[in-house]
mmCIF file of C-alpha atoms in Angstrom:
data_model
loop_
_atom_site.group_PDB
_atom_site.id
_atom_site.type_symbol
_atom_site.label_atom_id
_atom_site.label_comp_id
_atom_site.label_asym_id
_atom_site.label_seq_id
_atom_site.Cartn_x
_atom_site.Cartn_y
_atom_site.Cartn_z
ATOM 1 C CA UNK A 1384 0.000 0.000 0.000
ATOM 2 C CA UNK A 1385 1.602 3.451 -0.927
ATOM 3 C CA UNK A 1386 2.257 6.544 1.852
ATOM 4 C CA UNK A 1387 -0.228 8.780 0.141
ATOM 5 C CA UNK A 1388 -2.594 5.750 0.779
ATOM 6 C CA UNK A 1389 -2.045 5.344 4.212
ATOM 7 C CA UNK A 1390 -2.018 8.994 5.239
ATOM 8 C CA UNK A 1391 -5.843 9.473 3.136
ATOM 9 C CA UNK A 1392 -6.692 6.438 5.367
ATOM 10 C CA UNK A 1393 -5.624 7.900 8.709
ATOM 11 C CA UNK A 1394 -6.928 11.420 7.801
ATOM 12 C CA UNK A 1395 -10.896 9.579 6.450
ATOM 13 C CA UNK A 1396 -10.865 7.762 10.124
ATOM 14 C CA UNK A 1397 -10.254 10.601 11.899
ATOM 15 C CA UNK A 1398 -12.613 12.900 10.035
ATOM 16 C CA UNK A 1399 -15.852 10.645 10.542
ATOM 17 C CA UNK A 1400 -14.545 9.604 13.874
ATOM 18 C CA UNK A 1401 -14.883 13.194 15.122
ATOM 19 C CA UNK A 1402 -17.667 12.912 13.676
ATOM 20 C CA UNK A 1403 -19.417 9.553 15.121
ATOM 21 C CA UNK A 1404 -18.147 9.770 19.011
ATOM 22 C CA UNK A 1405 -20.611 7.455 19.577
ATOM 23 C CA UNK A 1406 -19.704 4.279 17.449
ATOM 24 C CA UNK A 1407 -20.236 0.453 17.725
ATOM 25 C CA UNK A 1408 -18.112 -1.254 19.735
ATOM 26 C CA UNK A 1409 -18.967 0.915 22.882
ATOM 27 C CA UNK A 1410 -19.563 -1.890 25.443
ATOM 28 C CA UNK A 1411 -15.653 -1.373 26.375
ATOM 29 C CA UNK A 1412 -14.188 0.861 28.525
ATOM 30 C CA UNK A 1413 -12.170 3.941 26.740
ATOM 31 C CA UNK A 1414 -8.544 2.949 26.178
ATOM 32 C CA UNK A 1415 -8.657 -0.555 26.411
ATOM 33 C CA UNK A 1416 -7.354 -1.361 23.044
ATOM 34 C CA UNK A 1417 -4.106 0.696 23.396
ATOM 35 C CA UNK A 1418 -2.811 2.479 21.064
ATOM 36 C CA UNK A 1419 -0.893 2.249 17.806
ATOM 37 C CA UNK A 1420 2.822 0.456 18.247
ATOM 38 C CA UNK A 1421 5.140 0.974 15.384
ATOM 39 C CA UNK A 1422 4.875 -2.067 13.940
ATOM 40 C CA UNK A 1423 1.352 -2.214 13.443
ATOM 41 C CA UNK A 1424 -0.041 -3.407 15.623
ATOM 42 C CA UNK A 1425 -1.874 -2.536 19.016
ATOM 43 C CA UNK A 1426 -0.140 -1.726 21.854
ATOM 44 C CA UNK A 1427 2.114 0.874 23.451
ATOM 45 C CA UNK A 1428 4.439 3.071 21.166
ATOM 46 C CA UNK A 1429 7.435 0.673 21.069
ATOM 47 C CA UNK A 1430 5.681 -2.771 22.398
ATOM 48 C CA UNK A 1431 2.671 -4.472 21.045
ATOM 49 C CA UNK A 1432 0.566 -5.538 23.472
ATOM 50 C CA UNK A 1433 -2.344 -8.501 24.087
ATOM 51 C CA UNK A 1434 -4.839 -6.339 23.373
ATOM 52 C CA UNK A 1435 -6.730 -6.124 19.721
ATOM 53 C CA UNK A 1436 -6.634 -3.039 17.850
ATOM 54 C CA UNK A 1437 -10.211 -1.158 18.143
ATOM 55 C CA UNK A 1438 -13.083 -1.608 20.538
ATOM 56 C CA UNK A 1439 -14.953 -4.682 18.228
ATOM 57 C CA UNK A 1440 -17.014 -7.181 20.504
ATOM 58 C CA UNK A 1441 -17.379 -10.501 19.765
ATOM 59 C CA UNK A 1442 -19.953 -9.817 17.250
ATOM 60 C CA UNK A 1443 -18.478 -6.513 15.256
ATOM 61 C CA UNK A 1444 -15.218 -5.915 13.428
ATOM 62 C CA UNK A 1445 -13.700 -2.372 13.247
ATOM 63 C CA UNK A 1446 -10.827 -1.250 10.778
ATOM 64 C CA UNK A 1447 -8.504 1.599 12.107
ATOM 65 C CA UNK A 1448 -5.108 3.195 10.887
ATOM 66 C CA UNK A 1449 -2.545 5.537 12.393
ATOM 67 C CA UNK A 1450 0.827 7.413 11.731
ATOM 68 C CA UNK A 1451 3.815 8.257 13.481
ATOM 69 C CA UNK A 1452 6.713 9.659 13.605
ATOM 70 C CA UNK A 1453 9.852 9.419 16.081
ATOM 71 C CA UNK A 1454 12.807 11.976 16.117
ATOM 72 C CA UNK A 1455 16.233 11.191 17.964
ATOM 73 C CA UNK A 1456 19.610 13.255 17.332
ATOM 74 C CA UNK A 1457 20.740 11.176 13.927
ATOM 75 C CA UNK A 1458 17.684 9.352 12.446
ATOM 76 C CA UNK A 1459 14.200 9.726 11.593
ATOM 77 C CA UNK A 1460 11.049 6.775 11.662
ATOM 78 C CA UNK A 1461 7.877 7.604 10.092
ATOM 79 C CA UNK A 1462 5.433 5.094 10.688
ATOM 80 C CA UNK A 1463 1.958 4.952 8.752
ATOM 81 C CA UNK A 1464 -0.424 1.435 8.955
ATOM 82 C CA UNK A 1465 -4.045 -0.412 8.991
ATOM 83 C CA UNK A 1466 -5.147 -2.905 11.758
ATOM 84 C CA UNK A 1467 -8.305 -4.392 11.664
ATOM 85 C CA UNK A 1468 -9.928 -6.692 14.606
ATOM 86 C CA UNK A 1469 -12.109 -9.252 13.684
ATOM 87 C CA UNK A 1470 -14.840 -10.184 16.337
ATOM 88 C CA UNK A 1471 -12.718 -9.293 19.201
ATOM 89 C CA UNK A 1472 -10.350 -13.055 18.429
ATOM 90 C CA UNK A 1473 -7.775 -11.783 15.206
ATOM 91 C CA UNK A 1474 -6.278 -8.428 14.719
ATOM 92 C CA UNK A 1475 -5.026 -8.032 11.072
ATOM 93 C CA UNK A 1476 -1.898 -5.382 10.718
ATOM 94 C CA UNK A 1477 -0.117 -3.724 8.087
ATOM 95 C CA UNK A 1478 2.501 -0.833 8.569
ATOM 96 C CA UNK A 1479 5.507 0.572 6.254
ATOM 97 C CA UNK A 1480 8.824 2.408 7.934
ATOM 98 C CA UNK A 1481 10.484 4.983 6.594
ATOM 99 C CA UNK A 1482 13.976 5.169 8.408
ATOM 100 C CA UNK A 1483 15.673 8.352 7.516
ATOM 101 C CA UNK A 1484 19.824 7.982 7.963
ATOM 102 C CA UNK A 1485 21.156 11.604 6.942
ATOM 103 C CA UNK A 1486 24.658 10.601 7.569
ATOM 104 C CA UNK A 1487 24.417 8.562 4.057
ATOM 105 C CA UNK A 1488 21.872 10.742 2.577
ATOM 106 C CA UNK A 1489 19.453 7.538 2.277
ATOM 107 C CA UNK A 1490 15.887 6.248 3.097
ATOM 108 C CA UNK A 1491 15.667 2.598 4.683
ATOM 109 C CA UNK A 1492 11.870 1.511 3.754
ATOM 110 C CA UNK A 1493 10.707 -2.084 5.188
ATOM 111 C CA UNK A 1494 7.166 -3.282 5.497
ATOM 112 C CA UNK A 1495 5.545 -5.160 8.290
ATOM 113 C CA UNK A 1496 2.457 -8.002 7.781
ATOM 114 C CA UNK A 1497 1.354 -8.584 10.992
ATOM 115 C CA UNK A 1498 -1.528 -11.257 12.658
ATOM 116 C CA UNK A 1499 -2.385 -11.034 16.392
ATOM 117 C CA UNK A 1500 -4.527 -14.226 18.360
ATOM 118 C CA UNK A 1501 -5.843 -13.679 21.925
ATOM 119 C CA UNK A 1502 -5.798 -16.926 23.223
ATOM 120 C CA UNK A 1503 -7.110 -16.211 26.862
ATOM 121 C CA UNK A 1504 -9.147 -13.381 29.048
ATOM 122 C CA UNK A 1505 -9.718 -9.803 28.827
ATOM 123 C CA UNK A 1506 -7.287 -7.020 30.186
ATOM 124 C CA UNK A 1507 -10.246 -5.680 32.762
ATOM 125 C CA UNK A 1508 -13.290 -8.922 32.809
ATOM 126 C CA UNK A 1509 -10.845 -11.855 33.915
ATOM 127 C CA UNK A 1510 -9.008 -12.679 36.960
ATOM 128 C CA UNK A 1511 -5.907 -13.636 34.812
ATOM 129 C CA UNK A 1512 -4.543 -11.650 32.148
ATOM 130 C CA UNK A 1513 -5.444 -11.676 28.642
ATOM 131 C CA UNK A 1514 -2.671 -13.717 26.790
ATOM 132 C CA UNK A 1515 -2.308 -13.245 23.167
ATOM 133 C CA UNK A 1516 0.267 -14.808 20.602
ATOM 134 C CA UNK A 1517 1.344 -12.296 17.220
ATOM 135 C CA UNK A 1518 3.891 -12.819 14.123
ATOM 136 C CA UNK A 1519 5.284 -10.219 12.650
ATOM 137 C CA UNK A 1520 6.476 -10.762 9.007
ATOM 138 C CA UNK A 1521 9.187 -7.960 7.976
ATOM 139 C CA UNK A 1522 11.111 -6.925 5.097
ATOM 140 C CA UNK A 1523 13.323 -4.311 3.804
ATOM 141 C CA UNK A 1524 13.151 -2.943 0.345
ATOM 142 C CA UNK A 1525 16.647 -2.655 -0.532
ATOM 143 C CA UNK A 1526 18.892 -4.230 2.006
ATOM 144 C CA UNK A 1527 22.053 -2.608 0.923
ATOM 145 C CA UNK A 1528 22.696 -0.846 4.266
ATOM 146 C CA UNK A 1529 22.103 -3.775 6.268
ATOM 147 C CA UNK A 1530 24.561 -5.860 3.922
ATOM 148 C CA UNK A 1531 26.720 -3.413 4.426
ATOM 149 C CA UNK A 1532 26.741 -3.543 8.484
ATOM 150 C CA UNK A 1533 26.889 -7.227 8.173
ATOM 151 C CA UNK A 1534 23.824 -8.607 8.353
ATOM 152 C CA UNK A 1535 22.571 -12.269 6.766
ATOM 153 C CA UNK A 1536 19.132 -11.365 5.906
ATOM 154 C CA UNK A 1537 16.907 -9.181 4.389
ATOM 155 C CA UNK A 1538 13.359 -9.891 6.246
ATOM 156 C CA UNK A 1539 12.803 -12.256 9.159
ATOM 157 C CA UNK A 1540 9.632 -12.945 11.074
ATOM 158 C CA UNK A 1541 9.324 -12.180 14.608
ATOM 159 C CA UNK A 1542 6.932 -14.472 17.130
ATOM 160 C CA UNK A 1543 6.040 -12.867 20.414
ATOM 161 C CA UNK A 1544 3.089 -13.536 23.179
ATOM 162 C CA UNK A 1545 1.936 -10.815 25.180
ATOM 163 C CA UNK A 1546 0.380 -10.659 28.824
ATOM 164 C CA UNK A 1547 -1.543 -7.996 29.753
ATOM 165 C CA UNK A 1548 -4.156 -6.968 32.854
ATOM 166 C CA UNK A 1549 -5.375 -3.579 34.016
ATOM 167 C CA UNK A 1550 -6.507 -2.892 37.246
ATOM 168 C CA UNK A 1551 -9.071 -0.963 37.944
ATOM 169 C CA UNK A 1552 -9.056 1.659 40.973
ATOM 170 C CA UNK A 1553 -5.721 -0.100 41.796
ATOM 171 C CA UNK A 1554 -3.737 2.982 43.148
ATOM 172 C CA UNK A 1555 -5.382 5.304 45.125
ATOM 173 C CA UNK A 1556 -8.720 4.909 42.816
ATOM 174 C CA UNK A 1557 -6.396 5.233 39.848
ATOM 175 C CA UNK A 1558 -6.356 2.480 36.803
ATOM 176 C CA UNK A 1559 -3.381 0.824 36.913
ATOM 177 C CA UNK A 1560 -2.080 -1.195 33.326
ATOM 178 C CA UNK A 1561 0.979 -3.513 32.751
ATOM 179 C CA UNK A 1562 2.159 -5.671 30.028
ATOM 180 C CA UNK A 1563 4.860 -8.075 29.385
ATOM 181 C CA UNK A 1564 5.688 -9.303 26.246
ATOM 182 C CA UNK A 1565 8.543 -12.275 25.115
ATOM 183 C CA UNK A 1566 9.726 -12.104 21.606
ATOM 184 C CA UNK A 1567 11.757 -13.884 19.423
ATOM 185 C CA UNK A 1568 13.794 -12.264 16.770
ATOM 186 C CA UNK A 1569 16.650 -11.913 14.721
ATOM 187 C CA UNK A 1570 15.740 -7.955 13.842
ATOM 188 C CA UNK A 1571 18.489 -5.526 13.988
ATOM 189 C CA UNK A 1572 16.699 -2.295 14.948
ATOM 190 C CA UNK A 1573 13.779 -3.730 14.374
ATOM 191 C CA UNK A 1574 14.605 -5.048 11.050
ATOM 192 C CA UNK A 1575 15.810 -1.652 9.411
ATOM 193 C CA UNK A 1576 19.150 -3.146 9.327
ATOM 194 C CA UNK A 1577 18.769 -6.822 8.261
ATOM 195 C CA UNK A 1578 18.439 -9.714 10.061
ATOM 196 C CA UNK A 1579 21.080 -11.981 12.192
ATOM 197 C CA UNK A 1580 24.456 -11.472 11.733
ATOM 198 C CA UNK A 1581 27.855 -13.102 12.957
ATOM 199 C CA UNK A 1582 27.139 -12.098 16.947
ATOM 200 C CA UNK A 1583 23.229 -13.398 16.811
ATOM 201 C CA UNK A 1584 22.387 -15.894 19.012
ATOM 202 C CA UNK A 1585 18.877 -17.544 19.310
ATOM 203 C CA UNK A 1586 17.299 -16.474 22.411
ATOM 204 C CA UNK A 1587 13.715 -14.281 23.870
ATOM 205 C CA UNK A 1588 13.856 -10.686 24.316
ATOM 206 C CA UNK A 1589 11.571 -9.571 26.824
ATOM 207 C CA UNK A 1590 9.809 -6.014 26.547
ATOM 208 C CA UNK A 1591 7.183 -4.346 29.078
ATOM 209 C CA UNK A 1592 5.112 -1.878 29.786
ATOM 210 C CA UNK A 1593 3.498 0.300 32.340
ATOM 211 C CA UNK A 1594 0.585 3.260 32.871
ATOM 212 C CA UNK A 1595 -1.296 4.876 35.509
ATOM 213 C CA UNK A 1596 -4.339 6.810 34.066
ATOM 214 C CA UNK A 1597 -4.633 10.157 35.174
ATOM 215 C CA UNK A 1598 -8.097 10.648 34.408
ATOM 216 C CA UNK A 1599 -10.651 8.375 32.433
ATOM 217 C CA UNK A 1600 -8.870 9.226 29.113
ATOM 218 C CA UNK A 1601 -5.213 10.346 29.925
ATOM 219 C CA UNK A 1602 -2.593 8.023 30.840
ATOM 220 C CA UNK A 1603 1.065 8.333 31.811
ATOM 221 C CA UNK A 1604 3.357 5.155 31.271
ATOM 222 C CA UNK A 1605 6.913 3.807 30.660
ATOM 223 C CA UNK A 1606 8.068 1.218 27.686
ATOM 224 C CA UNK A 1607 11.132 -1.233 28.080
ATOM 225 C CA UNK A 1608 11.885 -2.736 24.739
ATOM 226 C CA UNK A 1609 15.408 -5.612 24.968
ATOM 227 C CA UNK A 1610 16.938 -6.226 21.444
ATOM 228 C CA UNK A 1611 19.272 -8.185 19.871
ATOM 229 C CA UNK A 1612 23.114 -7.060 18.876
ATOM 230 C CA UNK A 1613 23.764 -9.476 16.032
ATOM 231 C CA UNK A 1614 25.910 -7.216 14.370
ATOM 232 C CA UNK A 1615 27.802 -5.962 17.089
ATOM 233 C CA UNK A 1616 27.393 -2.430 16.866
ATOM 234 C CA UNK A 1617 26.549 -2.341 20.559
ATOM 235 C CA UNK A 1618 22.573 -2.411 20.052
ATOM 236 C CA UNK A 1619 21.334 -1.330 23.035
ATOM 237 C CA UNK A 1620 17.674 -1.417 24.349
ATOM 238 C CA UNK A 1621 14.638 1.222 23.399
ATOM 239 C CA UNK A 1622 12.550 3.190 26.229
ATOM 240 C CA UNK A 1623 9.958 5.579 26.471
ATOM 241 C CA UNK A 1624 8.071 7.840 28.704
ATOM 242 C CA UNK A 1625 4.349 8.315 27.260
ATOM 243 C CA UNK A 1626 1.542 10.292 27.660
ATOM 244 C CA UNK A 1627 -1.917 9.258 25.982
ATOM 245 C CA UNK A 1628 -4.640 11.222 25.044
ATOM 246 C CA UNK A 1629 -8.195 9.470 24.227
ATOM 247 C CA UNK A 1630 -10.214 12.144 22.871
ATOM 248 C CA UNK A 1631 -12.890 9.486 22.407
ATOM 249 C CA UNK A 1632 -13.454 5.724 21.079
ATOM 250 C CA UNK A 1633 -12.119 6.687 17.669
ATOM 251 C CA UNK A 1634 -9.332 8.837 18.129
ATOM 252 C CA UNK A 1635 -5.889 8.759 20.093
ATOM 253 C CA UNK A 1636 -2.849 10.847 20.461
ATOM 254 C CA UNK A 1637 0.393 9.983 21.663
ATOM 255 C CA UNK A 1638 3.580 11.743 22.875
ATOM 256 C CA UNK A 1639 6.235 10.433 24.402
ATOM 257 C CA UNK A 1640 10.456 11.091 25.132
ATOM 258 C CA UNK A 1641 12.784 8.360 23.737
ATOM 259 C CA UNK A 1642 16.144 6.849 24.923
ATOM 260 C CA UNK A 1643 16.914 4.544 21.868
ATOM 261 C CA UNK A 1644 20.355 4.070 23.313
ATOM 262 C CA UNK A 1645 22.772 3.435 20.215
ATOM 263 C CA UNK A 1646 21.917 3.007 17.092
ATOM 264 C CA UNK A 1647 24.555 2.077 13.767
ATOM 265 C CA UNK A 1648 27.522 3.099 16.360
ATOM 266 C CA UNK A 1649 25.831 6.470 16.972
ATOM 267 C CA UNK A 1650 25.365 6.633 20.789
ATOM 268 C CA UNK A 1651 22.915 8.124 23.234
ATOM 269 C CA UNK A 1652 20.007 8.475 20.327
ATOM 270 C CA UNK A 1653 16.942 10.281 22.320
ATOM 271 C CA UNK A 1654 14.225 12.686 21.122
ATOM 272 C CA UNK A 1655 10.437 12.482 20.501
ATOM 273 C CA UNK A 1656 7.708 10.295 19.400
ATOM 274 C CA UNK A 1657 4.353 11.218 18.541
ATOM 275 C CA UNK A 1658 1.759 9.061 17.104
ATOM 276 C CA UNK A 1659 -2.294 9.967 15.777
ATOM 277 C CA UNK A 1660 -4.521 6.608 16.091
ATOM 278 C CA UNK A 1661 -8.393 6.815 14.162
ATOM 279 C CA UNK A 1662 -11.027 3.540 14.412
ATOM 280 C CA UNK A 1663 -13.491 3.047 12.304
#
């Protein structure tokens, strides 16, 4: 799917959103879904969560899309993407990255087909978590950077399952939200520079999140994202300090501050993030 695509996408779901405050899919609570993660799929900024994208029941599907864009000292990641949830069981994602490296004047593009199962619960309704297992399918359009740094591959598929609970009234009357999720990959930098490399090692990375809502539609959370260092560049983990905004059950804005720790040899790589979320 081209940019311009995407971006007409995000902008029509946003429009009729505003529009239609009160759409199906209303029998869950506001912000239960997440928000858009940047590969696709539902979840915090830099982890995917358990939860589906959209507020579909058992018996409804809803189609949503979002964009984003993150900003450290050397590099640039636009994000735009679809995720649809079918009948509150499947979520459906597709997202394309746009990883701007002005040090050698090039774009790294890559694509992301994504597929999300809950297999148990529901983050609020059940004593236990809700447990979900997601693939992620990646691959880079030209993958002469990442041949260049070393790597063996140019796409890879990641496999991760995600827990996930929030707590209602936990702290001081406060909702209270974490998630864990254990993934395994290959993906250097998420797969914008190739796959493996001569220092990989199989093994699960484990990434988390956290959140303490403010108010019914604000919350304020923290992201912990562990990654691989096949190429040994000194990869180091991703984290974030959010703030999300649910204007209503259609639209979402997020902000957040970055630590990306180093990235290509370039060290201490922190900025912004900000990402726009519409459901149909």
């Amino acid at each position: 799917m081209k940019r311009a695509n995407l971006y007409r996408l995000l902008f029509a779901c946003c429009a009729l959103c505003i529009s239609t405050s009160g759409f199906a899919g209303s029998g869950k609570l506001l912000a239960t879904p997440g928000v858009s993660q940047v590969e696709g799929s539902a979840g915090g900024g830099i982890v995917p969560w358990a939860q589906l994208a959209g507020y579909a029941s058992e018996a409804q599907w809803s189609l949503g899309g979002f964009c984003s864009r993150a900003s450290v000292d050397d590099y640039r990641l636009d994000v735009c993407g679809i995720h649809a949830n079918l009948f509150d069981r499947v979520e459906l994602s597709y997202a394309e990255q746009t990883f701007a490296v002005p040090a050698l004047n090039t774009d790294i593009e890559q694509s992301i087909s994504g597929v999300k199962v809950r297999l148990y619960g529901d983050i609020v309704y059940s004593t236990w978590p809700q447990l979900s297992l997601g693939l992620q399918h990646k691959s880079l359009k030209d993958d002469a950077v990442a041949a260049l740094l070393g790597a063996e591959d140019d796409s890879g598929t990641d496999i991760y399952l995600a827990a996930s609970k929030l707590h209602l009234g936990a702290l001081g009357g406060f909702n209270a939200f974490w998630n864990i999720t254990a993934r395994h990959t290959e993906a250097n930098q998420l797969g914008l520079l190739g796959y493996g490399g001569q220092q990989g090692s199989e093994r699960i990375y484990l990434e988390a999140s956290t959140a303490i809502f403010l108010s019914q539609n604000l919350a304020l959370g923290y992201e912990y994202r562990e990654k691989p260092d096949n190429l040994g560049l000194g990869e180091q983990q991703w984290q974030d300090v959010f703030v999300a905004w649910f204007i209503n059950k259609q639209v979402n804005i997020t902000a957040a501050w970055l630590d990306l720790g180093s990235i290509a040899g370039q060290p201490d790589q922190t900025g912004w993030y900000v990402s726009v979320t519409g459901y149909f």
